[in-house]
Short mmCIF file of C-alpha atoms in Angstrom, two decimals:
data_model
loop_
_atom_site.label_atom_id
_atom_site.label_comp_id
_atom_site.label_asym_id
_atom_site.label_seq_id
_atom_site.Cartn_x
_atom_site.Cartn_y
_atom_site.Cartn_z
CA MET A 1 1.31 32.41 -0.46
CA ASN A 2 -2.71 31.34 -0.20
CA THR A 3 -5.01 33.88 0.33
CA GLU A 4 -8.71 32.32 0.53
CA SER A 5 -9.64 31.77 4.85
CA THR A 6 -10.64 28.23 4.08
CA SER A 7 -7.58 27.19 2.39
CA PRO A 8 -4.25 26.68 5.07
CA VAL A 9 -1.46 28.80 5.56
CA PHE A 10 2.04 26.83 4.56
CA THR A 11 5.73 28.10 4.69
CA VAL A 12 8.64 27.33 4.12
CA GLU A 13 9.13 25.63 8.14
CA THR A 14 5.60 23.66 7.49
CA THR A 15 6.22 19.81 7.77
CA VAL A 16 5.29 18.04 3.89
CA GLY A 17 3.42 15.73 6.20
CA ALA A 18 1.21 18.21 7.10
CA MET A 19 0.90 19.94 4.20
CA VAL A 20 0.05 16.46 3.24
CA ALA A 21 -2.22 16.00 5.91
CA ALA A 22 -4.18 19.04 4.77
CA ARG A 23 -4.29 19.46 1.72
CA PRO A 24 -4.22 14.36 0.01
CA ALA A 25 -3.77 16.06 -3.74
CA LEU A 26 -0.05 18.15 -2.42
CA SER A 27 0.58 14.33 -2.77
CA ARG A 28 1.42 14.42 -6.33
CA LEU A 29 3.21 17.50 -6.62
CA PHE A 30 5.58 16.00 -3.69
CA GLU A 31 6.52 13.12 -6.16
CA LYS A 32 7.40 14.76 -9.46
CA LEU A 33 10.08 16.96 -7.64
CA GLY A 34 10.69 13.35 -5.66
CA ILE A 35 10.15 15.17 -1.99
CA ASP A 36 9.86 12.24 0.41
CA PHE A 37 6.49 13.89 2.31
CA CYS A 38 5.62 9.89 3.86
CA CYS A 39 8.97 8.80 5.47
CA GLY A 40 10.32 12.68 5.61
CA GLY A 41 6.83 13.85 6.17
CA LYS A 42 7.87 15.10 10.19
CA LYS A 43 10.30 17.11 8.49
CA PRO A 44 9.93 20.97 7.27
CA LEU A 45 9.86 21.95 3.48
CA ALA A 46 12.93 24.30 3.79
CA GLU A 47 14.71 20.92 4.81
CA LEU A 48 13.91 18.23 2.01
CA ALA A 49 13.61 21.14 -0.73
CA ALA A 50 17.31 21.87 -0.33
CA ALA A 51 17.93 17.59 0.45
CA ARG A 52 16.97 18.06 -3.97
CA GLY A 53 18.46 21.34 -4.58
CA LEU A 54 15.93 23.33 -5.40
CA ASP A 55 14.80 26.18 -3.53
CA PRO A 56 12.39 26.21 -0.91
CA ALA A 57 10.51 29.53 -1.69
CA THR A 58 9.55 28.26 -5.58
CA VAL A 59 8.48 24.77 -4.39
CA LEU A 60 6.07 26.67 -2.25
CA ALA A 61 4.80 28.51 -5.02
CA LEU A 62 3.95 25.28 -7.27
CA ILE A 63 2.03 24.32 -4.18
CA ASP A 64 0.07 26.92 -3.61
CA ALA A 65 -0.28 27.19 -7.57
CA ALA A 66 -1.31 23.48 -7.41
CA LEU A 67 -4.06 24.45 -4.40
CA ALA A 68 -5.17 26.55 -7.07
CA VAL A 69 -6.20 23.96 -9.12
CA THR A 70 -7.16 21.01 -7.19
CA PRO A 71 -7.93 21.93 -3.77
CA GLY A 72 -7.68 18.66 -1.94
CA THR A 73 -9.43 16.20 -3.94
CA ASP A 74 -7.81 13.26 -3.63
CA ASP A 75 -9.58 9.87 -3.11
CA VAL A 76 -9.92 10.28 0.26
CA ASN A 77 -8.94 13.01 2.71
CA PRO A 78 -7.68 11.31 6.06
CA ALA A 79 -8.27 13.38 8.21
CA THR A 80 -11.67 13.78 7.97
CA LEU A 81 -11.97 9.87 8.65
CA SER A 82 -12.52 8.40 12.48
CA LEU A 83 -9.62 6.15 12.82
CA ARG A 84 -11.72 2.84 12.40
CA GLU A 85 -12.26 3.52 8.80
CA LEU A 86 -8.90 5.26 8.09
CA ALA A 87 -8.05 2.31 9.33
CA ASP A 88 -10.32 0.47 7.50
CA HIS A 89 -9.38 2.59 4.81
CA ILE A 90 -6.37 1.52 4.56
CA GLU A 91 -6.37 -1.83 4.75
CA ARG A 92 -9.89 -1.91 1.94
CA THR A 93 -7.31 0.02 -0.56
CA HIS A 94 -3.41 -0.38 0.19
CA HIS A 95 -3.16 -3.24 1.76
CA GLU A 96 -5.75 -4.67 -0.99
CA TYR A 97 -3.44 -3.54 -3.84
CA VAL A 98 -0.09 -4.51 -2.21
CA LYS A 99 -1.51 -7.78 -2.24
CA ALA A 100 -2.28 -8.09 -5.12
CA GLU A 101 0.06 -6.76 -6.82
CA LEU A 102 4.02 -7.15 -5.31
CA PRO A 103 3.31 -11.64 -6.21
CA ARG A 104 2.24 -10.12 -10.23
CA LEU A 105 5.25 -8.30 -9.71
CA LEU A 106 7.89 -10.43 -8.36
CA GLU A 107 7.09 -12.60 -11.16
CA MET A 108 7.60 -10.45 -14.26
CA ALA A 109 10.91 -9.37 -12.04
CA GLU A 110 11.98 -13.06 -12.11
CA ARG A 111 10.89 -14.15 -14.96
CA VAL A 112 13.19 -11.02 -17.23
CA ALA A 113 16.57 -11.38 -14.64
CA ARG A 114 16.23 -14.87 -16.33
CA LYS A 115 15.83 -14.24 -19.91
CA HIS A 116 17.53 -10.80 -19.81
CA GLY A 117 19.64 -10.80 -17.78
CA TRP A 118 22.36 -11.21 -19.63
CA ARG A 119 22.07 -8.34 -21.05
CA ASP A 120 21.99 -6.38 -17.72
CA ALA A 121 23.33 -7.94 -15.00
CA ARG A 122 21.54 -5.44 -12.47
CA LEU A 123 18.19 -7.44 -13.05
CA ALA A 124 18.91 -10.16 -11.26
CA GLU A 125 19.13 -7.68 -7.87
CA VAL A 126 16.43 -6.14 -8.92
CA ALA A 127 14.12 -9.10 -8.81
CA GLU A 128 15.86 -10.25 -5.14
CA THR A 129 15.00 -7.16 -4.46
CA VAL A 130 11.64 -6.96 -5.08
CA GLY A 131 11.30 -10.37 -3.36
CA LEU A 132 12.77 -9.54 -0.14
CA LEU A 133 10.38 -6.11 -0.40
CA THR A 134 7.15 -8.68 -0.62
CA ARG A 135 8.33 -11.11 2.02
CA GLU A 136 9.12 -7.51 3.78
CA MET A 137 5.32 -5.58 3.43
CA PHE A 138 3.55 -9.31 3.81
CA SER A 139 4.55 -9.97 7.10
CA HIS A 140 4.25 -5.94 8.18
CA MET A 141 0.79 -6.34 7.16
CA THR A 142 -0.44 -9.05 8.50
CA LYS A 143 1.25 -7.57 12.29
CA GLU A 144 -0.90 -4.01 11.08
CA GLU A 145 -3.97 -5.90 10.78
CA ARG A 146 -4.02 -8.54 13.51
CA VAL A 147 -2.57 -6.36 15.80
CA LEU A 148 -1.33 -2.31 15.64
CA PHE A 149 -4.73 -1.28 13.94
CA PRO A 150 -7.25 -3.61 16.84
CA LEU A 151 -5.38 -1.64 18.91
CA VAL A 152 -5.94 1.96 17.09
CA ARG A 153 -9.75 0.49 17.13
CA GLN A 154 -9.52 0.02 21.00
CA ILE A 155 -8.32 3.06 22.05
CA GLU A 156 -11.30 5.37 20.09
CA ALA A 157 -13.46 2.90 22.17
CA GLY A 158 -11.55 4.23 24.45
CA ALA A 159 -8.86 1.35 26.36
CA ALA A 160 -6.54 2.63 28.06
CA ASP A 161 -3.05 2.49 27.05
CA ASN A 162 -2.14 -0.38 28.59
CA PHE A 163 -1.76 -3.62 25.86
CA HIS A 164 0.53 -7.32 26.09
CA CYS A 165 2.74 -5.08 23.97
CA GLY A 166 2.96 -2.45 27.32
CA SER A 167 2.57 1.08 25.13
CA ILE A 168 0.30 1.55 21.76
CA ALA A 169 3.74 3.61 20.84
CA ASN A 170 5.49 0.22 20.82
CA PRO A 171 4.01 -1.70 17.77
CA ILE A 172 3.69 2.05 15.92
CA ARG A 173 7.44 2.82 16.23
CA GLN A 174 7.84 -0.64 14.80
CA MET A 175 5.35 -0.39 11.90
CA GLU A 176 7.53 3.61 11.76
CA ASP A 177 11.21 1.29 11.21
CA GLU A 178 9.45 -0.95 8.70
CA HIS A 179 8.12 1.77 6.94
CA GLU A 180 11.87 3.11 6.25
CA SER A 181 12.91 -0.34 5.26
CA ALA A 182 10.39 -0.66 2.66
CA GLY A 183 11.32 3.23 1.52
CA ARG A 184 15.45 1.76 1.17
CA ALA A 185 13.66 -1.40 -1.16
CA VAL A 186 11.88 0.96 -3.31
CA ALA A 187 14.51 3.54 -3.62
CA ARG A 188 17.14 1.25 -4.81
CA LEU A 189 15.15 -0.51 -7.61
CA ARG A 190 14.55 3.29 -8.62
CA GLU A 191 18.39 3.42 -8.75
CA LEU A 192 18.54 0.03 -10.32
CA THR A 193 16.44 0.65 -13.23
CA ASP A 194 17.50 4.41 -13.81
CA GLY A 195 14.49 5.67 -12.63
CA PHE A 196 12.20 3.27 -13.47
CA ARG A 197 13.50 3.88 -16.81
CA PRO A 198 13.19 1.10 -19.65
CA ASP A 199 16.55 1.18 -22.65
CA GLY A 200 15.34 0.28 -25.95
CA ASP A 201 16.31 -3.11 -25.64
CA ALA A 202 13.65 -3.63 -23.47
CA CYS A 203 10.66 -6.83 -23.98
CA ASN A 204 7.02 -5.69 -22.97
CA THR A 205 7.62 -7.41 -19.91
CA HIS A 206 10.26 -5.10 -18.72
CA ARG A 207 7.81 -1.85 -19.49
CA ALA A 208 5.33 -3.62 -17.33
CA LEU A 209 7.48 -4.17 -14.39
CA LEU A 210 9.15 -1.42 -14.51
CA GLY A 211 5.94 1.15 -14.98
CA GLY A 212 3.88 -1.47 -11.90
CA LEU A 213 7.30 -0.93 -9.31
CA GLU A 214 6.82 2.74 -10.20
CA GLU A 215 2.87 2.96 -9.78
CA PHE A 216 3.97 1.40 -7.06
CA GLU A 217 6.29 4.06 -5.15
CA ALA A 218 3.56 5.94 -5.68
CA ASP A 219 0.58 3.87 -4.05
CA LEU A 220 3.20 3.14 -0.70
CA HIS A 221 4.17 6.65 -0.39
CA ARG A 222 0.45 7.52 -0.66
CA HIS A 223 0.20 4.19 2.32
CA VAL A 224 2.67 5.17 3.89
CA HIS A 225 1.55 8.97 4.72
CA LYS A 226 -1.59 8.41 5.33
CA GLU A 227 0.08 5.60 8.78
CA ASN A 228 2.70 8.48 9.47
CA ASN A 229 1.17 11.60 9.75
CA VAL A 230 -2.21 10.60 9.53
CA LEU A 231 -3.24 7.62 11.50
CA PHE A 232 -0.11 6.82 13.81
CA PRO A 233 -0.33 11.15 15.48
CA ARG A 234 -4.06 11.16 16.08
CA ALA A 235 -3.89 7.30 18.03
CA LEU A 236 -0.81 8.53 20.15
CA GLU A 237 -2.72 11.36 21.28
CA LEU A 238 -6.51 9.69 21.74
CA ALA A 239 -3.95 7.14 24.33
CA ASP A 240 -2.02 10.00 26.37
CA ARG A 241 -5.79 11.40 26.96
CA ASN A 242 -7.59 7.63 28.10
#
């Protein structure tokens, strides 16, 4: 286990969301192991490791080793930000990334399906799934930017938890459901593309598409984690106190 007083003490019963909230750099390790730290963030390490056929004690040792090398470095530690700062960060980084990247990936997916669908019948479903994901994510981000995030900022400014939508828990619950839907779509894309691995006959556009989808998956995991495991719980806790 971690021994330094400044390091968090994790056990196999610690939720993976709490781990990544405390040390964002662990997201990279969980990505490699296939452990869901975003939508599955409320589950303990023991449960998620077992679901992947991994020994929880071994994963815990890997976590300690990762912390010894990279003690919490990441693009940002969301736990250090105010709610307003975290909402702003999510909009500036993850939302802007999605707005730029998903239309590009959709165009490539549709082009690859048209040109190479005869070779792999799954390409049509890949394009269809990317299209569905694009529509859902754009609608989702609009609701966050126009409804939920402004409410989060008002809560932090001292507003009572009594809005036109009722409690802030209501839009948060809807956003979490939509995160689950996006996660299922990305999981289906991984399945349809053999883990985003191109075969020997894949053209350069197809390879670029698969690389872009894999990067999108990683960003989505970090994006959802910052909301599900940091922003939303803190907003709900503050709303209860206002």
